Amino acid sequence: MSASSFSCYVMGTESLLIQCTDILRQRGHDVLGIISNAEAITNWAKQEGLTAIAPGKDLAARLAKRPFDYFFSITNLSIIPEDVLALPLKGAINFHDGPLPRYAGLYATTWALQNREPQHGITWHTMTAEVDKGKILKQQLFDVAPSETAFTLNVKCYEAAIETFPQLVDELASDTVQPRAQNLAEQTYFGKTHRPAANAIIDWRQPAAAIAALARALDFGGYENPVATPKLLLGEDVVSPTMQGTEQ
């Protein structure tokens, strides 16, 4: 089947959105707007001549003024309202940094490393009212190195996303994509409030491999750590090697 161009909106807050939007435009697809509250993303959109749209409660009403085919959620941590998901004529698609159905939710790389998984992956899937439960459209798995950190594993996810997105876009354009349902009995989910045991205070009774895995799982390089920092309990003081002073 021959490929045809489609129209879409893209929503997200990080640079992967930029890379994927460039792929869409290079393939001749019509990006109607970039939905983001991240200044770096909205500034880039304006520089590229793309419409920058602020998210908000009336987002569906604003997008409904013009029919469009697809809605892409790429590095977007906010839950998208059902009235927005109902708008695209052909579907809403999300990028997830984990191998669904396992590691649904947030910070998938951190939890995979803490659990000492030998393999990780990324998933492009359809979006439904239930978070991370839509059909899988494209997935790529890869090995986890013994010295992997959250930062390096996030980089691998980024690279896998860029590698698989052109394939997905071409399959959408030619109507050859083959969705497959998840086995939700195998799903593991980590929400916004999930934290390592004891808020990452190191338990020296654990094996050295488990302690090292915790430290690597919470190592985000130079980026903000959204989960927790490893801590030592010294008497009545909780001390983190990454911060000055103590936590009471």
Tab-separated table of C-alpha atoms in Angstrom:
chain	number	residue	atom	x	y	z
A	1	MET	CA	0.000	0.000	0.000
A	2	SER	CA	1.377	3.397	-0.917
A	3	ALA	CA	2.158	5.901	1.827
A	4	SER	CA	0.225	9.094	2.330
A	5	SER	CA	0.829	12.113	4.529
A	6	PHE	CA	-1.118	12.678	7.717
A	7	SER	CA	-1.744	15.566	10.100
A	8	CYS	CA	-0.867	15.507	13.780
A	9	TYR	CA	-0.156	17.294	17.029
A	10	VAL	CA	2.857	16.476	19.195
A	11	MET	CA	2.922	16.918	22.976
A	12	GLY	CA	5.886	16.685	25.338
A	13	THR	CA	8.559	18.455	27.316
A	14	GLU	CA	11.988	17.082	26.336
A	15	SER	CA	14.328	17.043	23.366
A	16	LEU	CA	13.135	13.670	22.055
A	17	LEU	CA	10.020	15.527	20.933
A	18	ILE	CA	12.190	17.736	18.730
A	19	GLN	CA	13.927	14.771	17.106
A	20	CYS	CA	10.644	12.987	16.417
A	21	THR	CA	8.965	16.134	15.095
A	22	ASP	CA	11.853	16.588	12.671
A	23	ILE	CA	11.310	13.012	11.472
A	24	LEU	CA	7.620	13.715	10.892
A	25	ARG	CA	8.343	16.872	8.921
A	26	GLN	CA	11.129	15.288	6.863
A	27	ARG	CA	8.631	12.645	5.754
A	28	GLY	CA	6.152	15.281	4.637
A	29	HIS	CA	3.626	15.026	7.441
A	30	ASP	CA	1.709	18.054	8.651
A	31	VAL	CA	2.580	18.967	12.252
A	32	LEU	CA	-0.251	21.294	13.227
A	33	GLY	CA	1.198	22.288	16.564
A	34	ILE	CA	3.514	21.523	19.482
A	35	ILE	CA	1.822	21.242	22.867
A	36	SER	CA	4.200	21.967	25.731
A	37	ASN	CA	4.797	24.051	28.823
A	38	ALA	CA	8.577	23.647	28.563
A	39	GLU	CA	10.191	26.924	27.513
A	40	ALA	CA	12.966	25.247	25.518
A	41	ILE	CA	10.404	23.295	23.484
A	42	THR	CA	8.075	26.225	22.838
A	43	ASN	CA	11.002	28.459	21.851
A	44	TRP	CA	12.217	25.823	19.397
A	45	ALA	CA	8.709	25.466	17.946
A	46	LYS	CA	8.421	29.184	17.350
A	47	GLN	CA	11.869	29.308	15.733
A	48	GLU	CA	10.799	26.516	13.381
A	49	GLY	CA	7.583	28.277	12.457
A	50	LEU	CA	5.438	25.741	14.294
A	51	THR	CA	2.443	26.690	16.395
A	52	ALA	CA	3.254	26.452	20.120
A	53	ILE	CA	0.216	25.511	22.197
A	54	ALA	CA	-0.037	25.668	25.972
A	55	PRO	CA	-1.648	22.655	27.675
A	56	GLY	CA	-4.682	23.310	29.852
A	57	LYS	CA	-8.236	22.335	30.691
A	58	ASP	CA	-9.603	23.702	27.416
A	59	LEU	CA	-7.029	21.916	25.235
A	60	ALA	CA	-9.626	19.658	23.612
A	61	ALA	CA	-11.795	22.610	22.611
A	62	ARG	CA	-8.823	24.347	21.032
A	63	LEU	CA	-7.650	21.282	19.104
A	64	ALA	CA	-11.169	20.384	17.966
A	65	LYS	CA	-11.364	23.419	15.698
A	66	ARG	CA	-9.557	21.456	12.969
A	67	PRO	CA	-9.722	17.691	12.270
A	68	PHE	CA	-6.415	15.821	12.481
A	69	ASP	CA	-5.209	12.246	12.151
A	70	TYR	CA	-2.801	11.504	15.002
A	71	PHE	CA	-1.857	12.784	18.448
A	72	PHE	CA	1.691	11.941	19.596
A	73	SER	CA	2.699	12.069	23.255
A	74	ILE	CA	6.503	12.030	23.477
A	75	THR	CA	8.295	12.506	26.836
A	76	ASN	CA	5.091	13.816	28.334
A	77	LEU	CA	4.539	13.033	32.019
A	78	SER	CA	1.045	14.473	32.411
A	79	ILE	CA	-2.103	12.407	31.935
A	80	ILE	CA	-3.904	13.461	28.770
A	81	PRO	CA	-7.666	13.973	29.192
A	82	GLU	CA	-10.026	11.552	27.505
A	83	ASP	CA	-11.661	14.339	25.490
A	84	VAL	CA	-8.271	15.029	23.876
A	85	LEU	CA	-7.626	11.332	23.199
A	86	ALA	CA	-10.997	11.131	21.438
A	87	LEU	CA	-10.104	13.820	18.896
A	88	PRO	CA	-7.586	12.245	16.464
A	89	LEU	CA	-9.262	10.483	13.569
A	90	LYS	CA	-6.734	7.635	13.447
A	91	GLY	CA	-5.333	7.412	16.955
A	92	ALA	CA	-3.329	8.751	19.875
A	93	ILE	CA	0.163	7.308	20.338
A	94	ASN	CA	2.550	7.461	23.298
A	95	PHE	CA	6.261	6.805	23.746
A	96	HIS	CA	7.105	4.797	26.856
A	97	ASP	CA	10.623	4.229	28.157
A	98	GLY	CA	9.953	0.658	29.227
A	99	PRO	CA	9.138	-2.766	27.746
A	100	LEU	CA	5.367	-2.846	28.229
A	101	PRO	CA	3.501	-4.507	29.769
A	102	ARG	CA	6.293	-4.517	32.343
A	103	TYR	CA	7.440	-1.253	33.916
A	104	ALA	CA	4.387	0.806	33.111
A	105	GLY	CA	4.155	4.203	34.771
A	106	LEU	CA	7.020	6.558	35.589
A	107	TYR	CA	10.818	6.253	35.791
A	108	ALA	CA	10.879	2.807	34.218
A	109	THR	CA	14.654	2.783	33.855
A	110	THR	CA	15.193	3.381	37.575
A	111	TRP	CA	12.956	0.496	38.611
A	112	ALA	CA	14.428	-1.849	36.020
A	113	LEU	CA	17.936	-1.154	37.291
A	114	GLN	CA	16.969	-1.543	40.931
A	115	ASN	CA	15.450	-4.911	40.035
A	116	ARG	CA	18.679	-5.820	38.208
A	117	GLU	CA	16.954	-6.602	34.934
A	118	PRO	CA	19.291	-8.013	32.259
A	119	GLN	CA	17.203	-6.443	29.492
A	120	HIS	CA	15.151	-3.277	29.021
A	121	GLY	CA	13.341	-1.633	26.118
A	122	ILE	CA	11.032	1.045	24.768
A	123	THR	CA	7.470	0.897	23.500
A	124	TRP	CA	5.281	2.968	21.190
A	125	HIS	CA	1.650	2.216	22.028
A	126	THR	CA	-1.870	3.478	21.496
A	127	MET	CA	-3.319	5.622	24.256
A	128	THR	CA	-6.484	4.795	26.176
A	129	ALA	CA	-8.121	6.147	29.308
A	130	GLU	CA	-6.039	3.625	31.283
A	131	VAL	CA	-2.373	4.610	31.539
A	132	ASP	CA	0.084	2.506	29.490
A	133	LYS	CA	-2.482	-0.195	28.656
A	134	GLY	CA	-2.979	0.473	24.947
A	135	LYS	CA	-1.933	-1.793	22.100
A	136	ILE	CA	1.753	-2.065	21.256
A	137	LEU	CA	2.663	-0.600	17.871
A	138	LYS	CA	6.451	-0.811	17.989
A	139	GLN	CA	8.868	-2.137	20.590
A	140	GLN	CA	12.622	-2.542	20.817
A	141	LEU	CA	14.490	-4.478	23.505
A	142	PHE	CA	18.167	-4.208	24.380
A	143	ASP	CA	20.646	-5.544	26.934
A	144	VAL	CA	21.419	-3.715	30.174
A	145	ALA	CA	25.154	-3.359	30.815
A	146	PRO	CA	26.515	-4.332	34.264
A	147	SER	CA	27.601	-0.736	34.925
A	148	GLU	CA	24.393	0.864	33.592
A	149	THR	CA	22.982	3.900	35.381
A	150	ALA	CA	19.626	5.601	35.042
A	151	PHE	CA	21.370	8.203	32.897
A	152	THR	CA	23.007	5.740	30.488
A	153	LEU	CA	19.877	3.601	30.262
A	154	ASN	CA	17.802	6.701	29.512
A	155	VAL	CA	20.256	7.462	26.690
A	156	LYS	CA	19.714	3.966	25.286
A	157	CYS	CA	15.955	4.525	25.410
A	158	TYR	CA	16.383	7.856	23.616
A	159	GLU	CA	18.444	6.206	20.880
A	160	ALA	CA	15.963	3.344	20.514
A	161	ALA	CA	13.099	5.826	20.221
A	162	ILE	CA	14.812	7.702	17.402
A	163	GLU	CA	15.650	4.423	15.649
A	164	THR	CA	12.105	3.017	15.812
A	165	PHE	CA	10.045	6.160	15.259
A	166	PRO	CA	10.745	6.456	11.496
A	167	GLN	CA	9.622	2.851	11.065
A	168	LEU	CA	6.439	3.559	13.005
A	169	VAL	CA	5.708	6.734	11.044
A	170	ASP	CA	6.130	4.934	7.733
A	171	GLU	CA	3.849	2.115	8.849
A	172	LEU	CA	1.201	4.603	9.946
A	173	ALA	CA	1.451	6.422	6.622
A	174	SER	CA	1.104	3.202	4.613
A	175	ASP	CA	-1.525	1.725	6.952
A	176	THR	CA	0.638	-1.343	7.568
A	177	VAL	CA	1.137	-0.996	11.324
A	178	GLN	CA	0.197	-4.161	13.227
A	179	PRO	CA	-1.055	-3.391	16.761
A	180	ARG	CA	-0.909	-6.166	19.336
A	181	ALA	CA	-2.664	-6.261	22.666
A	182	GLN	CA	-0.664	-6.319	25.864
A	183	ASN	CA	-0.927	-9.216	28.281
A	184	LEU	CA	-2.031	-7.061	31.182
A	185	ALA	CA	-1.649	-9.970	33.596
A	186	GLU	CA	2.099	-9.360	33.240
A	187	GLN	CA	1.925	-5.613	33.851
A	188	THR	CA	3.974	-3.999	36.587
A	189	TYR	CA	3.227	-0.376	37.381
A	190	PHE	CA	5.208	2.326	39.180
A	191	GLY	CA	3.380	5.548	39.938
A	192	LYS	CA	4.448	9.061	40.825
A	193	THR	CA	4.651	8.315	44.543
A	194	HIS	CA	6.640	5.089	44.300
A	195	ARG	CA	10.033	5.341	46.005
A	196	PRO	CA	12.766	2.846	46.914
A	197	ALA	CA	12.405	1.181	50.308
A	198	ALA	CA	13.111	3.506	53.265
A	199	ASN	CA	13.335	6.383	50.765
A	200	ALA	CA	16.681	5.017	49.505
A	201	ILE	CA	18.430	4.751	52.896
A	202	ILE	CA	21.074	2.080	52.267
A	203	ASP	CA	20.519	-1.177	54.124
A	204	TRP	CA	24.004	-2.585	54.684
A	205	ARG	CA	22.527	-6.009	55.398
A	206	GLN	CA	21.762	-6.337	51.702
A	207	PRO	CA	24.219	-7.931	49.258
A	208	ALA	CA	26.728	-5.566	47.676
A	209	ALA	CA	25.121	-6.128	44.266
A	210	ALA	CA	21.756	-4.865	45.526
A	211	ILE	CA	23.334	-1.749	47.075
A	212	ALA	CA	25.248	-1.027	43.874
A	213	ALA	CA	22.070	-1.492	41.833
A	214	LEU	CA	20.243	1.041	44.004
A	215	ALA	CA	23.038	3.593	43.566
A	216	ARG	CA	23.110	3.128	39.786
A	217	ALA	CA	19.315	3.242	39.542
A	218	LEU	CA	19.347	6.676	41.184
A	219	ASP	CA	22.270	8.087	39.181
A	220	PHE	CA	20.812	10.536	36.649
A	221	GLY	CA	24.144	12.072	35.666
A	222	GLY	CA	23.920	15.843	35.524
A	223	TYR	CA	20.135	15.811	35.235
A	224	GLU	CA	17.621	16.399	38.006
A	225	ASN	CA	16.908	13.317	40.107
A	226	PRO	CA	13.089	12.971	40.270
A	227	VAL	CA	12.992	9.858	42.463
A	228	ALA	CA	15.357	9.852	45.476
A	229	THR	CA	19.042	10.012	46.390
A	230	PRO	CA	20.873	7.162	48.140
A	231	LYS	CA	21.362	7.964	51.824
A	232	LEU	CA	23.355	6.768	54.825
A	233	LEU	CA	21.939	6.501	58.341
A	234	LEU	CA	24.590	7.752	60.778
A	235	GLY	CA	23.202	7.701	64.270
A	236	GLU	CA	20.100	9.880	64.132
A	237	ASP	CA	21.231	11.688	60.993
A	238	VAL	CA	20.356	10.771	57.411
A	239	VAL	CA	23.232	11.806	55.162
A	240	SER	CA	23.307	11.874	51.383
A	241	PRO	CA	26.674	11.860	49.578
A	242	THR	CA	25.143	14.146	46.932
A	243	MET	CA	24.075	16.937	49.261
A	244	GLN	CA	25.599	19.055	51.986
A	245	GLY	CA	24.458	18.716	55.581
A	246	THR	CA	21.967	16.171	56.865
A	247	GLU	CA	18.304	15.278	56.684
A	248	GLN	CA	16.572	15.124	60.058
